[in-house]
Every structure is written in structure tokens, then in C-alpha cells.
Short mmCIF file of C-alpha atoms and ligand atoms in Angstrom, two decimals:
data_model
loop_
_atom_site.label_atom_id
_atom_site.label_comp_id
_atom_site.label_asym_id
_atom_site.label_seq_id
_atom_site.Cartn_x
_atom_site.Cartn_y
_atom_site.Cartn_z
CA MET D 1 23.34 -1.60 12.67
CA SER D 2 21.63 -4.88 11.10
CA ILE D 3 18.14 -5.42 9.11
CA LYS D 4 16.53 -6.84 13.33
CA GLN D 5 18.79 -3.52 15.32
CA ASN D 6 17.13 -0.88 12.27
CA LEU D 7 13.29 -2.23 12.89
CA LEU D 8 13.43 -3.15 16.22
CA LYS D 9 14.37 0.81 16.80
CA ILE D 10 11.28 2.24 14.29
CA ARG D 11 8.63 -0.08 15.82
CA SER D 12 10.14 1.26 19.46
CA THR D 13 8.77 4.70 17.77
CA LEU D 14 5.54 3.72 16.23
CA PRO D 15 1.78 3.97 18.10
CA ASN D 16 0.34 0.47 19.53
CA GLU D 17 -1.75 1.56 16.10
CA VAL D 18 0.67 2.25 13.22
CA ALA D 19 1.21 -0.87 10.82
CA LEU D 20 4.32 -1.70 9.35
CA VAL D 21 4.76 -2.62 5.90
CA ALA D 22 9.03 -3.42 5.24
CA VAL D 23 9.18 -2.24 1.98
CA SER D 24 11.59 -5.40 0.44
CA LYS D 25 11.20 -4.67 -3.56
CA THR D 26 14.86 -5.47 -4.63
CA LYS D 27 16.35 -7.40 -1.67
CA PRO D 28 17.55 -10.97 -1.21
CA ILE D 29 15.22 -13.28 0.37
CA SER D 30 17.62 -13.90 3.20
CA ASP D 31 17.39 -10.28 4.36
CA LEU D 32 13.70 -10.81 4.23
CA MET D 33 14.11 -13.49 6.24
CA GLU D 34 15.71 -11.73 8.00
CA ALA D 35 13.24 -8.89 9.67
CA TYR D 36 10.90 -11.83 9.37
CA ASP D 37 12.98 -14.10 12.26
CA ALA D 38 12.90 -10.80 13.74
CA GLY D 39 8.80 -11.06 13.93
CA GLN D 40 8.20 -9.29 10.31
CA ARG D 41 5.54 -10.57 9.71
CA ILE D 42 4.11 -7.76 6.76
CA PHE D 43 5.88 -6.96 3.62
CA GLY D 44 5.31 -4.66 0.73
CA GLU D 45 6.69 -5.38 -2.71
CA ASN D 46 6.03 -3.39 -5.78
CA LYS D 47 6.94 -5.68 -8.35
CA ILE D 48 4.07 -8.26 -8.70
CA GLN D 49 6.99 -10.97 -10.17
CA GLU D 50 8.89 -11.14 -7.89
CA MET D 51 6.26 -10.61 -4.94
CA VAL D 52 4.95 -14.18 -5.91
CA ASP D 53 8.50 -15.73 -6.23
CA LYS D 54 8.90 -14.09 -2.47
CA TYR D 55 5.22 -15.82 -1.70
CA GLU D 56 6.90 -19.04 -2.88
CA ASP D 57 10.20 -19.63 -1.08
CA MET D 58 8.60 -17.67 1.96
CA PRO D 59 6.88 -19.56 5.71
CA LYS D 60 2.71 -18.56 4.93
CA ASP D 61 1.65 -16.84 7.57
CA ILE D 62 3.14 -13.32 6.00
CA GLU D 63 1.22 -10.39 4.73
CA TRP D 64 2.18 -9.95 1.28
CA HIS D 65 0.66 -6.18 0.31
CA MET D 66 1.52 -4.67 -3.02
CA ILE D 67 2.12 -1.22 -3.16
CA GLY D 68 3.54 -0.20 -6.32
CA HIS D 69 1.52 0.72 -9.93
CA VAL D 70 -0.37 -2.18 -10.42
CA GLN D 71 -0.59 -3.42 -14.56
CA ARG D 72 -4.21 -5.19 -14.76
CA ASN D 73 -3.12 -8.60 -16.91
CA LYS D 74 -0.81 -9.34 -13.83
CA VAL D 75 -3.64 -9.24 -11.53
CA LYS D 76 -3.61 -12.37 -11.98
CA TYR D 77 -0.89 -14.00 -10.64
CA MET D 78 -0.65 -12.73 -7.90
CA ALA D 79 -4.77 -12.39 -6.80
CA LYS D 80 -4.35 -15.81 -4.98
CA PHE D 81 -2.60 -14.24 -2.07
CA VAL D 82 -2.18 -10.22 -1.58
CA LYS D 83 -3.22 -9.49 1.48
CA LEU D 84 -4.03 -5.14 1.03
CA ILE D 85 -3.08 -3.27 -2.61
CA HIS D 86 -1.77 -0.34 -2.66
CA GLY D 87 -1.86 1.12 -6.12
CA VAL D 88 -4.92 0.58 -7.05
CA ASP D 89 -5.30 4.48 -9.36
CA SER D 90 -9.31 3.76 -11.55
CA LEU D 91 -11.75 1.76 -11.64
CA LYS D 92 -10.70 -0.40 -13.90
CA LEU D 93 -7.96 -1.60 -12.92
CA LEU D 94 -11.06 -2.40 -9.39
CA ARG D 95 -12.47 -4.53 -12.09
CA GLU D 96 -10.15 -6.54 -12.68
CA ILE D 97 -9.24 -7.00 -9.34
CA ASN D 98 -12.72 -8.19 -8.27
CA LYS D 99 -12.97 -10.66 -10.99
CA GLN D 100 -9.87 -12.14 -9.57
CA ALA D 101 -10.63 -12.30 -6.59
CA GLU D 102 -14.07 -13.60 -7.71
CA LYS D 103 -12.04 -16.46 -9.65
CA ASN D 104 -10.06 -17.33 -6.11
CA ASP D 105 -12.63 -16.67 -4.53
CA ARG D 106 -12.14 -14.56 -2.15
CA VAL D 107 -12.43 -10.53 -1.19
CA ILE D 108 -9.64 -8.51 -1.72
CA ASP D 109 -8.91 -5.55 0.15
CA CYS D 110 -7.53 -2.12 -2.07
CA LEU D 111 -6.34 0.83 -0.72
CA LEU D 112 -7.27 3.91 -3.56
CA GLN D 113 -4.24 5.60 -4.46
CA ILE D 114 -4.49 9.31 -4.20
CA LYS D 115 -2.65 12.36 -5.98
CA ILE D 116 -1.00 14.40 -3.81
CA ALA D 117 2.76 14.58 -5.04
CA LYS D 118 3.32 17.36 -7.46
CA GLU D 119 5.12 15.70 -9.43
CA ASP D 120 4.55 14.14 -13.10
CA SER D 121 5.89 10.45 -12.45
CA LYS D 122 3.74 8.95 -9.32
CA PHE D 123 0.62 7.40 -10.63
CA GLY D 124 -3.21 8.41 -8.65
CA MET D 125 -6.08 9.05 -9.13
CA ASP D 126 -7.04 13.37 -7.86
CA ALA D 127 -10.30 13.06 -4.86
CA GLN D 128 -12.58 13.53 -7.80
CA LEU D 129 -12.63 10.46 -9.43
CA ALA D 130 -12.23 8.70 -6.13
CA HIS D 131 -15.69 10.78 -4.89
CA ASP D 132 -16.46 9.10 -8.56
CA ILE D 133 -16.21 5.77 -8.27
CA ILE D 134 -17.20 5.25 -4.87
CA HIS D 135 -20.80 6.91 -6.20
CA SER D 136 -20.28 5.41 -8.81
CA ASN D 137 -23.23 2.48 -9.53
CA ASP D 138 -21.18 0.73 -11.03
CA LEU D 139 -18.58 -0.21 -7.02
CA ASP D 140 -22.06 -1.89 -5.79
CA ASN D 141 -21.24 -4.42 -8.43
CA LEU D 142 -18.43 -5.67 -7.46
CA ARG D 143 -18.82 -8.13 -3.85
CA SER D 144 -15.17 -9.19 -4.42
CA ILE D 145 -12.94 -5.80 -2.63
CA ASN D 146 -13.26 -4.36 -0.17
CA ILE D 147 -11.74 -0.59 -0.50
CA VAL D 148 -9.65 -0.17 3.13
CA GLY D 149 -8.17 2.60 2.67
CA LEU D 150 -6.09 5.66 0.86
CA MET D 151 -2.90 5.90 0.07
CA GLY D 152 -0.81 8.25 -1.55
CA MET D 153 2.99 9.26 -1.98
CA ALA D 154 4.73 12.84 -1.11
CA THR D 155 6.83 15.02 -3.55
CA PHE D 156 10.34 13.63 -3.20
CA THR D 157 12.12 16.99 -1.58
CA GLU D 158 14.23 17.71 1.75
CA ASN D 159 11.03 20.57 2.06
CA MET D 160 8.94 19.18 4.71
CA GLN D 161 6.48 21.21 4.67
CA GLN D 162 6.23 20.89 1.58
CA ILE D 163 5.37 17.39 2.81
CA GLU D 164 3.29 18.13 6.35
CA SER D 165 1.21 19.94 2.80
CA GLU D 166 0.45 16.59 1.32
CA PHE D 167 -0.49 14.65 3.73
CA LYS D 168 -2.20 16.70 5.52
CA TYR D 169 -4.10 17.03 2.38
CA LEU D 170 -4.09 13.48 2.51
CA LYS D 171 -5.86 12.96 6.23
CA SER D 172 -8.47 15.92 4.66
CA VAL D 173 -9.91 14.01 1.40
CA PHE D 174 -9.43 10.65 3.61
CA ASP D 175 -11.90 11.89 6.64
CA ASP D 176 -14.30 13.41 4.04
CA LEU D 177 -14.51 10.38 2.24
CA LYS D 178 -15.02 8.73 5.16
CA LYS D 179 -18.07 9.29 5.58
CA ASN D 180 -19.60 7.55 2.80
CA GLU D 181 -20.19 3.95 3.83
CA LYS D 182 -20.57 1.35 1.59
CA ASP D 183 -20.90 -2.25 1.81
CA ASN D 184 -17.56 -2.86 0.17
CA PHE D 185 -16.66 0.90 0.94
CA HIS D 186 -15.46 1.38 4.55
CA LEU D 187 -12.34 3.45 5.17
CA LYS D 188 -10.12 2.62 7.81
CA VAL D 189 -6.73 2.16 6.39
CA LEU D 190 -4.57 5.60 5.17
CA SER D 191 -1.41 4.39 4.37
CA MET D 192 1.36 7.27 3.91
CA GLY D 193 4.89 7.84 4.91
CA MET D 194 9.14 6.29 3.69
CA SER D 195 11.95 6.21 5.51
CA GLY D 196 12.68 9.43 5.33
CA ASP D 197 8.87 10.84 6.47
CA TYR D 198 6.90 8.44 8.23
CA LEU D 199 7.27 10.28 11.74
CA LEU D 200 5.89 13.12 9.24
CA ALA D 201 2.89 10.63 8.62
CA ILE D 202 1.78 9.49 11.59
CA GLN D 203 1.43 13.61 13.16
CA CYS D 204 -0.61 14.64 9.91
CA GLY D 205 -2.67 11.03 10.54
CA SER D 206 -1.14 7.76 8.96
CA THR D 207 -2.49 4.39 10.29
CA MET D 208 0.05 2.47 7.66
CA ILE D 209 3.54 3.04 7.00
CA ARG D 210 5.91 1.44 4.22
CA VAL D 211 9.26 1.73 5.51
CA GLY D 212 12.29 0.46 2.94
CA SER D 213 15.56 1.43 3.30
CA SER D 214 15.28 2.61 6.94
CA ILE D 215 14.68 -1.32 7.73
CA PHE D 216 16.85 -3.13 4.76
CA GLY D 217 19.29 -0.16 3.57
CA ALA D 218 19.73 1.65 0.40
CA ARG D 219 18.86 -0.37 -2.68
CA ASN D 220 21.12 -0.98 -5.67
CA TYR D 221 19.24 -1.27 -8.71
CA SER D 222 22.25 -1.59 -10.84
C1 PLP Q 1 10.09 2.13 -2.23
C2 PLP Q 1 8.98 2.78 -1.97
C3 PLP Q 1 8.54 3.02 -0.37
C4 PLP Q 1 9.63 3.07 1.08
O1 PLP Q 1 10.53 3.16 0.35
P1 PLP Q 1 11.97 4.05 1.71
O2 PLP Q 1 12.03 4.97 0.53
O3 PLP Q 1 12.70 3.59 0.75
O4 PLP Q 1 11.05 3.54 2.99
C5 PLP Q 1 7.76 3.30 -0.48
N1 PLP Q 1 6.30 3.40 -0.72
C6 PLP Q 1 6.36 2.59 -2.15
C7 PLP Q 1 4.83 3.15 -3.04
C8 PLP Q 1 7.46 2.84 -3.13
O5 PLP Q 1 7.76 2.36 -4.30
#
């Protein structure tokens, strides 16, 4: 099936309130443009340099989401255009995003990445740290960021029950933290679900899915 057909098929299964991030990492501009021409406007990348290059080459009505691990020294390269940063895993990183957003006269939306997988390889903070950040006075001083939600990645496994319990856990953390509101902390987005598990994620309360290979085909890293 073509990229367009894949997109239309996935979209037809999504409730209206669920946003689709087309994860285009490693894929060429021509593939992204095929998705763009089929109406896709949200793209997700996991490397800042690659996202900057694609941003420069593509139409300017695209929302670019950084879904990968963010190195603090590279935030400056995306600060002028990034729409949403999914992988925020420390207060230090929030401070840097705030600084670079300020320089660009912007307010940048962020998600806190919560570690829900059992694997050591996955990034993210535990729920307690998210809780501490929200209640810290530091957050009040960060006027150029908005924490709008949470993101999580389930364990890489075929075991759907395990994935489901991790998604349900993230949803419970989301519901719990949502009770706290501040000017720059207002949870609306729950980013969970990828090609293999997005339907399950939606059942568990996801409002934003990040789908790559089911749209663009398998990635070739060689
Ligand atoms: C690559 C990636 C995805 C998409 O994975 P697929 O299985 O290809 O849909 C989603 N989220 C993150 C954080 C990723 O790095």
C-alpha cells in the first residue's frame, strides 16, 4: 500500500479527539511530502538535526514534534519552530528549553516523559519526579514553557497484557497529576501508542499516537 493509503486507513480507525503524529525519522523528504499531500500536518522526528533539515526543506504549515531523547546543547537549534517536545525528562532540560524559548520570543509546549517500560534502555522520569517538578517553585519561574501533557513508551514486547498495564499506569499518573493546575502546567495531551499498539493505547486513554512504520514502512538504519 502507498503512504497515502496507509494514512487514510489509520485515520479511519481514529476517534476525532486523537491526534496522529506521523513519525518520519530516517525517511526521505519525498516520503514526507507524500504524507503532506494526503493532508498530514504533524510530523515527529527523534533527531534534532534531521528535524531542522526537514523543517527547512518543507512547507511551513507543518507542526514539528521532537519525540526522541533531547540533548540540552541542541535545544537551541529547534527552539524557533518546534511545536511540541515529547521527551522532557528533567528539570534541567525544562530550564534550557525555557531559556531558548525566551530568546526566540516563544512559549514552547512540552510533555513530561514518564518511564513506564521495564527495559533500562527507555528514557523518562518516574512519576514521583514529575510530581516534584510540578510542585517545585522552579516551575513558576519558567514562563516560556507550557507543560501540556505526558508521554510514555511501553516495553518492546509481544505481550499485550504487559503493554496494557503500562498504558493504564500512565493514564492513572496522568489523571492524578491533572488535578494540579498552574499557569504553565495544564495537562491535555497523553502521548502513547505506536504502530504495534496504538489501538490499545487509545482504549487506555491516549489522545496522541506516534506512528511510523505503519505509515512509511519499515525503517532501514544501515
Ligand atoms: C520511532 C518512534 C515511534 C514510531 O514507531 P513505529 O513502531 O515505527 O510506529 C514512536 N515513538 C517514538 C518515541 C519513536 O522513537
